[in-house]
PDB file of C-alpha atoms in Angstrom:
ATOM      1  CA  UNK A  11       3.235   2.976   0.928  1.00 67.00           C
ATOM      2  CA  UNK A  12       0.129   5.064   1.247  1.00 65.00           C
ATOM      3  CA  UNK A  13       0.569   8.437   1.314  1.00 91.00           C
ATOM      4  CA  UNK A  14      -1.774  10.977   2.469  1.00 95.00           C
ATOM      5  CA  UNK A  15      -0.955  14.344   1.941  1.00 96.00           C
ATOM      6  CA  UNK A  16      -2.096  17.644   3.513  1.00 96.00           C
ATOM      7  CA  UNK A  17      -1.699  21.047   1.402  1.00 89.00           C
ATOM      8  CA  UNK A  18      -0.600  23.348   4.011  1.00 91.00           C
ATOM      9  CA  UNK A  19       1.691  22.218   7.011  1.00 93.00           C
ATOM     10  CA  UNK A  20       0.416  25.639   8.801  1.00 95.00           C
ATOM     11  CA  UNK A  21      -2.042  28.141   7.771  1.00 96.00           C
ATOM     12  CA  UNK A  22      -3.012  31.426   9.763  1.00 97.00           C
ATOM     13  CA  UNK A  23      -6.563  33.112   8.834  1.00 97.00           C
ATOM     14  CA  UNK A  24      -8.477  35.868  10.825  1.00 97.00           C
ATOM     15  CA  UNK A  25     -11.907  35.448  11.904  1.00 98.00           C
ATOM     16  CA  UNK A  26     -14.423  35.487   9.405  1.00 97.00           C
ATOM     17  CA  UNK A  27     -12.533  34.070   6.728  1.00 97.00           C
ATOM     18  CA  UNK A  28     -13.731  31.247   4.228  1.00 97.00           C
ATOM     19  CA  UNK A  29     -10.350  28.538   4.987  1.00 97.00           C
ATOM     20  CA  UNK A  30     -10.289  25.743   2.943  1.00 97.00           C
ATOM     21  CA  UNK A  31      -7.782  22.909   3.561  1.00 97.00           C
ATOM     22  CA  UNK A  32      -7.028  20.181   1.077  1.00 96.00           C
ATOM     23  CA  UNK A  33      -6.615  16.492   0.846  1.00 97.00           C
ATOM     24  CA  UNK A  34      -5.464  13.663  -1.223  1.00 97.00           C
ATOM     25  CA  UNK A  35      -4.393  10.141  -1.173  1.00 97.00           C
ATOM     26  CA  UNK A  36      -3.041   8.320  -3.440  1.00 95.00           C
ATOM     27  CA  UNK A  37      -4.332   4.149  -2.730  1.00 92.00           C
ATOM     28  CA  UNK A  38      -7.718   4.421  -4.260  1.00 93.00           C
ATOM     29  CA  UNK A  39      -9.404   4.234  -1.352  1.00 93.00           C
ATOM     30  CA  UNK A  40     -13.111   4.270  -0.961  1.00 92.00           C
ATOM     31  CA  UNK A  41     -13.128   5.828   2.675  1.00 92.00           C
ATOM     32  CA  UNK A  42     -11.527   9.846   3.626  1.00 95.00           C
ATOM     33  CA  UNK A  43     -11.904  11.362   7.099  1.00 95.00           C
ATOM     34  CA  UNK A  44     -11.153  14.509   8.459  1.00 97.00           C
ATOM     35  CA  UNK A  45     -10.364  15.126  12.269  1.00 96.00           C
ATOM     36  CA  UNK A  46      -9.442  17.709  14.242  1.00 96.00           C
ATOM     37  CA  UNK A  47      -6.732  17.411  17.455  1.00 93.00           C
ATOM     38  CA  UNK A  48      -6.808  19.303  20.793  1.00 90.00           C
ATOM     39  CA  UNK A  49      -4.881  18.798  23.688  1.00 82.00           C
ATOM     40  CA  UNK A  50      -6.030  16.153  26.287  1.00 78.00           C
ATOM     41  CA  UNK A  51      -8.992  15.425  24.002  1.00 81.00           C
ATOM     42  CA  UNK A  52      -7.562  13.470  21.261  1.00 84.00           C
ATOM     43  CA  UNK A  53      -8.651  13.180  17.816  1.00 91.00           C
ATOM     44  CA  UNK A  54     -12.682  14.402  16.857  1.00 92.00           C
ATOM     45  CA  UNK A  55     -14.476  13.254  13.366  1.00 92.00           C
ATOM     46  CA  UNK A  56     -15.736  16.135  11.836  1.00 95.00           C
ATOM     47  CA  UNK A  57     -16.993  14.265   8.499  1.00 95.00           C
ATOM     48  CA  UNK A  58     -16.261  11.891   6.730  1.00 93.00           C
ATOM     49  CA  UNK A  59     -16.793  10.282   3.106  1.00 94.00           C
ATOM     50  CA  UNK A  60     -17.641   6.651   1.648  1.00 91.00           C
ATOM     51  CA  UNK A  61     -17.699   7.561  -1.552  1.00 90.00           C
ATOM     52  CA  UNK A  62     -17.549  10.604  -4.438  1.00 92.00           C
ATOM     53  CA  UNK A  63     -20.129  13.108  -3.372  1.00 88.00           C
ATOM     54  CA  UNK A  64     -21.059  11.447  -0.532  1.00 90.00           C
ATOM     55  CA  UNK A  65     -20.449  12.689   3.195  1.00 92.00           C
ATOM     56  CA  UNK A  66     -21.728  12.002   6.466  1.00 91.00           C
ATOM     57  CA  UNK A  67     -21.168  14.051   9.448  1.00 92.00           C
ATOM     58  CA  UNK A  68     -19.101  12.976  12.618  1.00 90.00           C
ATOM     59  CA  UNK A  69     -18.759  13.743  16.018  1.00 88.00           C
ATOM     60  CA  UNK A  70     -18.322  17.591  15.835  1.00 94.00           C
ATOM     61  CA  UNK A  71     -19.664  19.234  12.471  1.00 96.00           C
ATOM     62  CA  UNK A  72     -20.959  22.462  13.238  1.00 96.00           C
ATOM     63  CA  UNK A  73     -19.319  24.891  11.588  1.00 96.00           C
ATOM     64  CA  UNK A  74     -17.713  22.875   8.838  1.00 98.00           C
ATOM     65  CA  UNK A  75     -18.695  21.400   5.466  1.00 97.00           C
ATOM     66  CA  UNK A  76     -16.585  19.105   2.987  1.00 97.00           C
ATOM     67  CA  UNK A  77     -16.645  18.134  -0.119  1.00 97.00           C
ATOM     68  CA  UNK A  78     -15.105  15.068  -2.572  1.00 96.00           C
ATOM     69  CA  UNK A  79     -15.660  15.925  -5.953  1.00 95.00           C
ATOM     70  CA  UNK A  80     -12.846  13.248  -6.953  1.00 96.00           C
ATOM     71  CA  UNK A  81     -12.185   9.788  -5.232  1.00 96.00           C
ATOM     72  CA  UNK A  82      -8.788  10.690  -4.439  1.00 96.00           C
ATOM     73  CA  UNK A  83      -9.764  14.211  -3.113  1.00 97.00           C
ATOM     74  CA  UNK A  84     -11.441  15.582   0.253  1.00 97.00           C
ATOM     75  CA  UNK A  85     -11.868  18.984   1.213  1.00 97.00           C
ATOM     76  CA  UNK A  86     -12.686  20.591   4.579  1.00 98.00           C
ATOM     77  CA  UNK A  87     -14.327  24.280   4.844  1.00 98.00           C
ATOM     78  CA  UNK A  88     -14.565  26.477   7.453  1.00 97.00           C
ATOM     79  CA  UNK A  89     -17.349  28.842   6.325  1.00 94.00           C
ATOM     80  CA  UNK A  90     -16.353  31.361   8.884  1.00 97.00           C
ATOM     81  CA  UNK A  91     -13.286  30.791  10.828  1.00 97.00           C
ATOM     82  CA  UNK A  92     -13.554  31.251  14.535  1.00 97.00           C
ATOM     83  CA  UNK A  93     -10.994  31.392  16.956  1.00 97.00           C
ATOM     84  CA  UNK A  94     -12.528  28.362  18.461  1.00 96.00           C
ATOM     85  CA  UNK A  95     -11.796  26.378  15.101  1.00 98.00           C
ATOM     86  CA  UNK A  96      -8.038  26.874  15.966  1.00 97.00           C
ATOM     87  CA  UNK A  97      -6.493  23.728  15.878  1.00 97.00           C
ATOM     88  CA  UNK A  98      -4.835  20.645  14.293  1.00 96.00           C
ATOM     89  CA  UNK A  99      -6.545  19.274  11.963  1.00 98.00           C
ATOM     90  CA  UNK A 100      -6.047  15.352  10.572  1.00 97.00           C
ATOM     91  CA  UNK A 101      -6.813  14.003   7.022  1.00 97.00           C
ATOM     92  CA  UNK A 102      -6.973  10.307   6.874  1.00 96.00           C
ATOM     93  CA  UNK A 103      -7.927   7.648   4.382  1.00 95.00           C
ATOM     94  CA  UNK A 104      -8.876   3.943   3.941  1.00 91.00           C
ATOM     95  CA  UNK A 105     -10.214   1.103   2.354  1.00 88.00           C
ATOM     96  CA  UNK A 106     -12.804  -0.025   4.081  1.00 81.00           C
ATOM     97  CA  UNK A 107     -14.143  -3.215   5.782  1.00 75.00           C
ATOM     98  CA  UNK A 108     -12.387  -5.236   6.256  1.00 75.00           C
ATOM     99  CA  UNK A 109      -9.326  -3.635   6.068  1.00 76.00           C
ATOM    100  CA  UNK A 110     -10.162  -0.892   8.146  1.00 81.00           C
ATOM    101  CA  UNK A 111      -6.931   0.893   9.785  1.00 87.00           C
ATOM    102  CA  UNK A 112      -6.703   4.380   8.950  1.00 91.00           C
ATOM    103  CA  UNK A 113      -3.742   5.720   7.154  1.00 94.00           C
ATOM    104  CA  UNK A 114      -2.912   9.884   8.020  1.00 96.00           C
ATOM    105  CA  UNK A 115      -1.686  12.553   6.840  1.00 96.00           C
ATOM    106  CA  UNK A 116       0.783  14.949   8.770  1.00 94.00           C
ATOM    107  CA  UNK A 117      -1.537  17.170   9.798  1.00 96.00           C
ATOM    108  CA  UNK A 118      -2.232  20.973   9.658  1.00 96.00           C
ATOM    109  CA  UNK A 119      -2.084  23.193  11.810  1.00 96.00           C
ATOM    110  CA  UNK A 120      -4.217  25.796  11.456  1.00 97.00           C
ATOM    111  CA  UNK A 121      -4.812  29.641  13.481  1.00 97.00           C
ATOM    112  CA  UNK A 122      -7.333  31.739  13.672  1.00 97.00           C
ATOM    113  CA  UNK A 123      -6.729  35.029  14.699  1.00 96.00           C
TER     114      UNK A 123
ATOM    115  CA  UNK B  30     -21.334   9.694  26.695  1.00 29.00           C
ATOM    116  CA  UNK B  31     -19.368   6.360  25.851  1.00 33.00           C
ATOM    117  CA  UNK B  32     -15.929   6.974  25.259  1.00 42.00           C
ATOM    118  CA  UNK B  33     -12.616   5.587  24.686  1.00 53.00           C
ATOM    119  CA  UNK B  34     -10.215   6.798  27.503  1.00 53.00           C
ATOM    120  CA  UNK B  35      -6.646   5.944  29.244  1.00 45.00           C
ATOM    121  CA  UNK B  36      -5.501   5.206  32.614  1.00 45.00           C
ATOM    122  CA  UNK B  37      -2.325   7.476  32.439  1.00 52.00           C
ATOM    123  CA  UNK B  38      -1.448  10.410  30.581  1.00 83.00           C
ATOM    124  CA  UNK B  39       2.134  10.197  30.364  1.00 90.00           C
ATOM    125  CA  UNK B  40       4.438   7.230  30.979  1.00 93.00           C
ATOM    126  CA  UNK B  41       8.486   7.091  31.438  1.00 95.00           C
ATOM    127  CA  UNK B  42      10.408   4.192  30.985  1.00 95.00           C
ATOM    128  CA  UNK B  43      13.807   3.071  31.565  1.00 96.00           C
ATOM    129  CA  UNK B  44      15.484   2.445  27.527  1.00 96.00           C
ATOM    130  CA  UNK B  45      15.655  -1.502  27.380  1.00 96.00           C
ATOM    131  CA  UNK B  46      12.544  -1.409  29.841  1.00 96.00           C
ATOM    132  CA  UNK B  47       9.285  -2.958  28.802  1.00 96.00           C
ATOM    133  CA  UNK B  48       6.448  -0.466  28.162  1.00 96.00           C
ATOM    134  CA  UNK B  49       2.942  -1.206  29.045  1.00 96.00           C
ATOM    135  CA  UNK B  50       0.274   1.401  27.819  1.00 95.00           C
ATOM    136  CA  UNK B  51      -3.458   1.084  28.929  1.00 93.00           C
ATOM    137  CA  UNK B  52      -6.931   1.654  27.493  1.00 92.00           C
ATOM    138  CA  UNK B  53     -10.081   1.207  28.679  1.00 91.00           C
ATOM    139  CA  UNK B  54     -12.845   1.381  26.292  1.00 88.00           C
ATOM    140  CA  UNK B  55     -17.118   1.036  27.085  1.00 80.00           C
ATOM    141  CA  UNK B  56     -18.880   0.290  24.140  1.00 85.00           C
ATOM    142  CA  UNK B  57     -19.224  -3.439  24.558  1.00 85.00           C
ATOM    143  CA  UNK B  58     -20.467  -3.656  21.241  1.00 85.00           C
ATOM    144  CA  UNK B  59     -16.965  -2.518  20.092  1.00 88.00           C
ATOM    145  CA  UNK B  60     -15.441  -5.300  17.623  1.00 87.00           C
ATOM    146  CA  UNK B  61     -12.549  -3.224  16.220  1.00 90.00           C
ATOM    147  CA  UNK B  62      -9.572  -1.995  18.113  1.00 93.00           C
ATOM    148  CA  UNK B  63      -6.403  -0.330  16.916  1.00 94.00           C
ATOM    149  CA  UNK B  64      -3.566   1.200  18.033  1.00 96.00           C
ATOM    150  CA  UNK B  65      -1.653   4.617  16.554  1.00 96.00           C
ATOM    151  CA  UNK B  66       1.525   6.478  17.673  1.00 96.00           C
ATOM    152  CA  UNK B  67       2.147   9.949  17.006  1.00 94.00           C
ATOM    153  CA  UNK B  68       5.593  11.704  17.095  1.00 93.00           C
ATOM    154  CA  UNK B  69       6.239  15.429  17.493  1.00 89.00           C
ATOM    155  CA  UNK B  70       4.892  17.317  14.457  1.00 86.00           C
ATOM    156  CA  UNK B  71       3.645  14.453  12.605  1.00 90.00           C
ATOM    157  CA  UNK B  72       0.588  12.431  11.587  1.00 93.00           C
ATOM    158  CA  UNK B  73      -0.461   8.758  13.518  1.00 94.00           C
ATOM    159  CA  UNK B  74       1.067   6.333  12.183  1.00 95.00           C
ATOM    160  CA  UNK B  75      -0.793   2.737  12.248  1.00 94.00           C
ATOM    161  CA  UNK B  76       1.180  -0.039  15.432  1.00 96.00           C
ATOM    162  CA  UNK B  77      -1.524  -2.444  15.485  1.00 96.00           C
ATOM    163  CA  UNK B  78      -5.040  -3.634  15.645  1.00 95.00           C
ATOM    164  CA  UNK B  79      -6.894  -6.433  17.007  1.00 95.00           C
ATOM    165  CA  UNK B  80     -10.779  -8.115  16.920  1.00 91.00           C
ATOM    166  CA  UNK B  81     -12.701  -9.062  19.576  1.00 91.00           C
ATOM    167  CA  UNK B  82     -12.423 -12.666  18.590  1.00 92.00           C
ATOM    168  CA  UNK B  83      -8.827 -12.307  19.703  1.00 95.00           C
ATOM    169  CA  UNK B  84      -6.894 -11.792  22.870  1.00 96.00           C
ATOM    170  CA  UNK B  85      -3.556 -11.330  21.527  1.00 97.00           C
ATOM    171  CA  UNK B  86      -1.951 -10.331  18.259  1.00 97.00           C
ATOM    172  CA  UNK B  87       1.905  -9.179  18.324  1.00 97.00           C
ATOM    173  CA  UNK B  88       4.306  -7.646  16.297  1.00 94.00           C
ATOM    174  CA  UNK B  89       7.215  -6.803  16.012  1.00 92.00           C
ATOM    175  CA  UNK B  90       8.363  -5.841  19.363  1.00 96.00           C
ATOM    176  CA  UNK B  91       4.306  -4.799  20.215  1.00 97.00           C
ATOM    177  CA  UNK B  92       1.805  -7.128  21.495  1.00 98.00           C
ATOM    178  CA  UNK B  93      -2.116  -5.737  21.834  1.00 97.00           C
ATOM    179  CA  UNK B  94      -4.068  -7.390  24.537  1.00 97.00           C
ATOM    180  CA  UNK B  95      -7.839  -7.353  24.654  1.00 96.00           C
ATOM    181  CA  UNK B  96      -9.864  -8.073  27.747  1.00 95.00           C
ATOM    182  CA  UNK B  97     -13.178  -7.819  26.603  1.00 92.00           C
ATOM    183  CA  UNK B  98     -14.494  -9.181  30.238  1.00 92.00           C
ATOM    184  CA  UNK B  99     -13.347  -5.923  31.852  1.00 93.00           C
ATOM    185  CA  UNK B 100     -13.463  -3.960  28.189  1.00 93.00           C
ATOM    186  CA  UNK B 101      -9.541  -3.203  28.945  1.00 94.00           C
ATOM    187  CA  UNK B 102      -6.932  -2.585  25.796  1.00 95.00           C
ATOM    188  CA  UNK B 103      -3.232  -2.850  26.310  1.00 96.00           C
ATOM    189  CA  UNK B 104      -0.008  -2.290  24.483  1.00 97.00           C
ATOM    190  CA  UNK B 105       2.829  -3.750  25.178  1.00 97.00           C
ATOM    191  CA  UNK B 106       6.088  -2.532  23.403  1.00 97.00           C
ATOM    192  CA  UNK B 107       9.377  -5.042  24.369  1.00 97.00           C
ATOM    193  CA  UNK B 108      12.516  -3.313  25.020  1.00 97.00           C
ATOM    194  CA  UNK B 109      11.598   0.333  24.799  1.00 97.00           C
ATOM    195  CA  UNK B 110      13.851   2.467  22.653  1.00 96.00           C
ATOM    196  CA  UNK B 111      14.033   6.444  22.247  1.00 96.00           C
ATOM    197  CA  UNK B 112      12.630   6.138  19.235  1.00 95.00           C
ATOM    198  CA  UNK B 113       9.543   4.730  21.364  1.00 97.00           C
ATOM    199  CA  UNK B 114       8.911   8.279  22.516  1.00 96.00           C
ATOM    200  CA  UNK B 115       5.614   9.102  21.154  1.00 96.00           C
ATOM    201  CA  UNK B 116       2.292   9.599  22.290  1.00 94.00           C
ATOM    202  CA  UNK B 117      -0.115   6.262  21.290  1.00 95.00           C
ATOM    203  CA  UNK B 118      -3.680   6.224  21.193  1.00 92.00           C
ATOM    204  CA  UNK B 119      -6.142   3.636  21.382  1.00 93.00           C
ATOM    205  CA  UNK B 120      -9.248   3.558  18.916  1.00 92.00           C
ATOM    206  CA  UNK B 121     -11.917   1.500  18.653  1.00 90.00           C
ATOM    207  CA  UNK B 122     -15.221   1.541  16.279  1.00 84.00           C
ATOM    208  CA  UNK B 123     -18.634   2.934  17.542  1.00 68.00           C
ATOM    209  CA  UNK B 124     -20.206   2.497  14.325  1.00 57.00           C
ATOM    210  CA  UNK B 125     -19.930   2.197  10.969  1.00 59.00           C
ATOM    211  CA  UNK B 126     -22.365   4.039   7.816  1.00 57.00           C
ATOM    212  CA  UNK B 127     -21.861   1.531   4.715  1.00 55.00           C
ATOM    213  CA  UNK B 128     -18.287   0.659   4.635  1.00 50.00           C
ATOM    214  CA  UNK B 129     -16.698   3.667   6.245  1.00 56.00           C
ATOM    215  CA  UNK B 130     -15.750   2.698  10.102  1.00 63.00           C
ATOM    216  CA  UNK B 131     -16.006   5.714  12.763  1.00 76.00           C
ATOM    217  CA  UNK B 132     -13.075   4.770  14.759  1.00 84.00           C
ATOM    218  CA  UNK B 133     -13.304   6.875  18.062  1.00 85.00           C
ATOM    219  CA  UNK B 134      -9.657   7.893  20.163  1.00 88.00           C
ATOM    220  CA  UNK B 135      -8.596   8.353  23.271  1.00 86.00           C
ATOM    221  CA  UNK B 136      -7.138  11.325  24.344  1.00 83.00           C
ATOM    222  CA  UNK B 137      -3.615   9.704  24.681  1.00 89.00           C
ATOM    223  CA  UNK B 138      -0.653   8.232  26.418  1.00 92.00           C
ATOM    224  CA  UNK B 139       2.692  10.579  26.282  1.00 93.00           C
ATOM    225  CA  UNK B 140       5.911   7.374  26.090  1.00 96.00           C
ATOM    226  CA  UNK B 141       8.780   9.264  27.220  1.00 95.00           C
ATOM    227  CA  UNK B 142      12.193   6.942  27.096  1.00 96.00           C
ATOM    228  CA  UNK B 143      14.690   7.724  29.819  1.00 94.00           C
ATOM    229  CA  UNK B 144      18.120   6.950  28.641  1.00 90.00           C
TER     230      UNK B 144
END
């Protein structure tokens, strides 16, 4: 099975603070996402990658960079956490076309105080 | 802006019922759909997809049906169990940079199973 996992199940920061939250899969795949989850408005790209070094932004990525130094790895940073950033936030993974279904990660949850 | 979104936000069904979860979707370019359920305090997990050169694709105990005529999305989940009780959303691809998809979600159904 492919497993993507999520370094911190819950992390609490205070404004201003430099957050970073971690990724990694383990099925070689060529495709990592990161998403964040509010209530009643689903799941939001922030960024994702196609490949090492490369990143494209998504739906929502002001205030956030990334970075995937390493195939397997994908990093999200909040420069400055705001209490606005406060939220769950979604690492998935996957091949690419045509096998395109994303595989996820359990999620962290993150505060900012 | 286009966007993925459900009839109902929250659903109950009788255990042993058949469940029937909407979507409608408005990107009629859309050729990718796919269907996730999350449980409390976890990640979503991966029911089903389906192209738009289908109507229909089951498994087991789910069945995905695509309308694209009225751009409609349905799940249908056969003899509803507790461990049904999830909320399920509906994605489907707006477009796609090389060979990464951007799937885009709805904001949700909530399944609850009444025993």
């Amino acid at each position: 099975d492919v497993k993507v996992t999520q370094s911190s199940r819950y992390l609490v920061k205070r404004t201003g603070e430099k957050v970073f939250l971690e990724c990694v899969q383990d099925m070689d795949h060529e495709n990592m996402f990161w998403y964040r989850q509010d209530p009643g408005l689903g799941l939001r790209l922030i960024y994702f990658s196609y490949d090492v070094k490369m990143k494209e932004k998504g739906d929502i990525p002001e205030g956030y960079s990334v970075s995937r130094e390493k195939k397997e790895r994908f990093s999200l940073i909040l420069e400055s956490a705001s209490t606005n950033q406060t939220s769950m936030y979604l690492c998935a993974s996957n091949r690419g076309q045509p096998d395109e279904k994303l595989f996820f990660g359990s999620g962290t949850q993150l505060s900012v105080l | 802006g286009e966007s993925v979104g459900l009839h109902l936000p929250t659903l109950s069904v009788q255990e042993g019922d058949n469940s029937i979860i909407n979507c409608a979707y408005s990107n009629s370019a859309s050729d990718y759909f796919i269907w996730y359920k999350q449980e409390s305090g976890k990640g979503p997990q991966f029911i089903i997809d389906i192209r738009s050169n289908m109507d229909k694709r089951q498994g087991q105990r789910v069945t995905v049906l695509l309308n694209k005529t009225v751009k409609h999305l349905s799940l249908q989940i056969a003899a509803t169990q507790p461990g049904d009780s999830a909320v399920y959303f509906c994605a489907e691809n707006i477009r796609s940079s090389g060979s990464a998809r951007q799937l885009t979600f709805g904001s949700g159904t909530q399944l609850t199973v009444l025993p």
